[in-house]
Short mmCIF file of C-alpha atoms in Angstrom, two decimals:
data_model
loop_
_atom_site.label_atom_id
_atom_site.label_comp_id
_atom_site.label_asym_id
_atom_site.label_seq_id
_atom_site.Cartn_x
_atom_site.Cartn_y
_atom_site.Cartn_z
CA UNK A 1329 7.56 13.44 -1.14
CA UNK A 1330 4.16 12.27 0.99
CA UNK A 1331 2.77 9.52 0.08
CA UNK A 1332 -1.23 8.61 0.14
CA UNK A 1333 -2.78 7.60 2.89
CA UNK A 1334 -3.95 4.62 1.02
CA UNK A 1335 -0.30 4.00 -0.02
CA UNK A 1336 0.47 3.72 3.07
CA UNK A 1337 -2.01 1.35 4.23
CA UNK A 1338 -1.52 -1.40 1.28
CA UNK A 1339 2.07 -1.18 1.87
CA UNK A 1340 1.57 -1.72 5.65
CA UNK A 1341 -1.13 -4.68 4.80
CA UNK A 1342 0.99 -6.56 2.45
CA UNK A 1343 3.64 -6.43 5.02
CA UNK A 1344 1.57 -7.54 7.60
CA UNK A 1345 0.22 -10.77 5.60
CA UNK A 1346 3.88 -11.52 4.27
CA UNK A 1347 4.40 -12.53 7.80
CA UNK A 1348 1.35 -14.01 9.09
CA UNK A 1349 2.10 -18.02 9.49
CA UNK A 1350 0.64 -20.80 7.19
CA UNK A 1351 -2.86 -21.03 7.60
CA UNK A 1352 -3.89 -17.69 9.28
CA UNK A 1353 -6.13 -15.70 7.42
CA UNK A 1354 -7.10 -12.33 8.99
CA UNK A 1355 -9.68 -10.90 8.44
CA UNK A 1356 -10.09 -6.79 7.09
CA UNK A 1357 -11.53 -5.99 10.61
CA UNK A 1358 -8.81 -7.77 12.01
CA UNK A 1359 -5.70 -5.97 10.16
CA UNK A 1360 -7.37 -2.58 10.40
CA UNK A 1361 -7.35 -3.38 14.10
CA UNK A 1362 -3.90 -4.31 13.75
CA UNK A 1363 -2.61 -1.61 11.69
CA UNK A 1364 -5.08 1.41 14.03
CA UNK A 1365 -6.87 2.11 10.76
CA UNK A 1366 -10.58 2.92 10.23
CA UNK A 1367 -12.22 -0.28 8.89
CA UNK A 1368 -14.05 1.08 5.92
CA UNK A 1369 -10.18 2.52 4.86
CA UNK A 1370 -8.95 -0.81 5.17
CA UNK A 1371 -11.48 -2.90 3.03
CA UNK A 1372 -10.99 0.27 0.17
CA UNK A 1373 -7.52 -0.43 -0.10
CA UNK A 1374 -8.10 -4.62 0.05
CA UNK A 1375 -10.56 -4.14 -2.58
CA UNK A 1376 -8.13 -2.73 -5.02
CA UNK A 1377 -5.14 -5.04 -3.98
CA UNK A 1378 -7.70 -7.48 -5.04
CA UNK A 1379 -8.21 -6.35 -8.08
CA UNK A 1380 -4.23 -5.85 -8.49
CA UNK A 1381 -4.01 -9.92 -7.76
CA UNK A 1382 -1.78 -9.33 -5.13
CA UNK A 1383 -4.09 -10.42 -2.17
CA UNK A 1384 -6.99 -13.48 -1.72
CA UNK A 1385 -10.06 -11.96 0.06
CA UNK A 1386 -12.09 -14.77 1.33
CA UNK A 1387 -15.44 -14.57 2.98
CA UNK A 1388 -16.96 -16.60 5.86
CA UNK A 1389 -15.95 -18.83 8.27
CA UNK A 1390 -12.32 -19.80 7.28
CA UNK A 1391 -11.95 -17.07 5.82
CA UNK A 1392 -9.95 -14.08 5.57
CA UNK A 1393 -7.12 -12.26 3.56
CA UNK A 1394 -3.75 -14.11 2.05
CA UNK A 1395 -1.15 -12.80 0.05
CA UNK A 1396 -0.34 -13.98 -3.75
CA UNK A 1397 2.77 -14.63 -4.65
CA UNK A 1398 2.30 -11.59 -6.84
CA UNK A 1399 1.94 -9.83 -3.75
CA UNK A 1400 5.44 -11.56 -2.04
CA UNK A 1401 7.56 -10.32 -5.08
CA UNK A 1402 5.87 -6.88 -6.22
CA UNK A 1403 7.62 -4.39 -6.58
CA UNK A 1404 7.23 -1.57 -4.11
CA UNK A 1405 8.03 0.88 -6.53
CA UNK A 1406 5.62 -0.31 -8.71
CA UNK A 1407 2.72 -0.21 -6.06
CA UNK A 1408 3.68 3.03 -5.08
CA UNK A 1409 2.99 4.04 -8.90
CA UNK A 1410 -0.13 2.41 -9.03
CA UNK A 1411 -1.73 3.96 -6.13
CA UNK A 1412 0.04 7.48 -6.08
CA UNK A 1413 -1.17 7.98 -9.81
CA UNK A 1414 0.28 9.64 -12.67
CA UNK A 1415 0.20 13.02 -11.71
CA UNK A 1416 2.95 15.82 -11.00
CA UNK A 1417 4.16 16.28 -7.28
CA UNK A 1418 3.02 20.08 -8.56
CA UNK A 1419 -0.01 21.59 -9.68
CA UNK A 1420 0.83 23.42 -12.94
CA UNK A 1421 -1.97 24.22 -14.55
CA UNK A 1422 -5.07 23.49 -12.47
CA UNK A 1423 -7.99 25.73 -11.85
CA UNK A 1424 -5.21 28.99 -11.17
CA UNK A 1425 -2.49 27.88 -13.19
CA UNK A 1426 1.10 29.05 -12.95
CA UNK A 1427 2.15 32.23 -14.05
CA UNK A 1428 5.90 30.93 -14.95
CA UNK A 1429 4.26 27.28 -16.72
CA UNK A 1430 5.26 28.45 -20.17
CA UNK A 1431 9.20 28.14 -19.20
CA UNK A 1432 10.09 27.35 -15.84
CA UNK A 1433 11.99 24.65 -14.90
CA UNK A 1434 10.86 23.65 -11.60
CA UNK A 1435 8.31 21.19 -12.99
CA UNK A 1436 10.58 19.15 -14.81
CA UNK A 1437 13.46 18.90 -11.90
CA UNK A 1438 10.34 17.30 -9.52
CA UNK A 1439 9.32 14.74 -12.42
CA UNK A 1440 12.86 13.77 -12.21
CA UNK A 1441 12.98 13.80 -8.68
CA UNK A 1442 9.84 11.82 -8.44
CA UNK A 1443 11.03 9.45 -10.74
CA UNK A 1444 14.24 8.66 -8.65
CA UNK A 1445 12.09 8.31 -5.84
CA UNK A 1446 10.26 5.31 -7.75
CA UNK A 1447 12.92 4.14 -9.27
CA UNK A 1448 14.90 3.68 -5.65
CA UNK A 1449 11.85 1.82 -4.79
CA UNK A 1450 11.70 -0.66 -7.84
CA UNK A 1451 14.40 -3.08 -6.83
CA UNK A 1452 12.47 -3.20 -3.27
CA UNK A 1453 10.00 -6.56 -2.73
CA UNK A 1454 7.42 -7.42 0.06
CA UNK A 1455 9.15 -10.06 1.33
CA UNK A 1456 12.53 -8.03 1.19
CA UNK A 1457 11.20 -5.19 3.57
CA UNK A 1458 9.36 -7.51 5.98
CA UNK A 1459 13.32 -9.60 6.23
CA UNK A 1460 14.33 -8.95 9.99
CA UNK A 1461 13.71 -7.22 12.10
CA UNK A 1462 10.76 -5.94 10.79
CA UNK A 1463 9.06 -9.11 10.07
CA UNK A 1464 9.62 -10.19 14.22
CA UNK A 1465 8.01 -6.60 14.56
CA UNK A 1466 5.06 -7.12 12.60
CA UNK A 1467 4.27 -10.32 14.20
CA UNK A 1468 3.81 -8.39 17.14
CA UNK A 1469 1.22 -6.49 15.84
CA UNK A 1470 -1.33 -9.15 15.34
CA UNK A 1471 -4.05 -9.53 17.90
CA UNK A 1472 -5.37 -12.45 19.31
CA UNK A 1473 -9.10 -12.57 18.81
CA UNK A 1474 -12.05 -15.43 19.51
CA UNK A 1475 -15.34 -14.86 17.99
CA UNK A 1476 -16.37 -15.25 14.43
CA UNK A 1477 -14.46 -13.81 11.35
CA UNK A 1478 -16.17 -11.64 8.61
CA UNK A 1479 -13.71 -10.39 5.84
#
């Protein structure tokens, strides 16, 4: 299974601020910097983990991005639901749909699969995949940057 790019990036984000000491903020410019993402991806993806409650998005000086609490004990499983979507690792029916819909099996063997997938994943915080040595790791990644911050 792939995930989304956009996955992807608000798993790697909520990593990165689960590490980040008390009292740095980055900014979005800063962690797309960071994580070698296009800005304009980055502030997409903090918009909805806004919405989700599991990040603080503050503007100005002093400003910057922090993670919740929520966003320390979510469940990665349950993010990776959110932002994958409902839908079937297969098209099925679509604009040409399958010839064999009506009784194959196929389908239902990949929602399991898919499901198993998630379901590894639900146990699975934040703040239990940033644990070392990732967390040492991510550190690493942050730049060290003068000049004003804009969220």
């Amino acid at each position: 299974m792939r995930l989304l790019h956009s996955t992807d990036l608000a798993l790697r984000l909520l990593m990165r601020l689960a590490v980040v000491g008390e009292g740095v903020a980055p900014t979005t410019r800063e962690a797309a910097a960071d994580m070698a993402v296009p800005y304009t991806h980055a502030a997409k993806v903090v918009a909805r983990l806004q919405r989700l409650g599991l990040v603080v998005a503050r503007r100005g000086r002093g400003g910057g991005l922090t993670l919740t609490e929520a966003g320390r004990t979510a469940s990665v499983g349950a993010l990776v639901r959110e932002f994958e979507g409902a839908g079937d690792v297969v098209e099925c029916e679509g604009a040409t749909p399958c010839p064999l819909r009506s009784g194959c099996r196929l389908r239902g063997a990949l929602r399991q699969a898919q499901e198993a997938f998630y379901a590894a994943l639900d146990p699975v915080t934040i703040d239990g995949i940033v644990a070392s040595p990732t967390g040492p790791l991510l550190l690493g990644l942050a730049s060290h940057r003068s000049g004003p911050k804009t969220s």
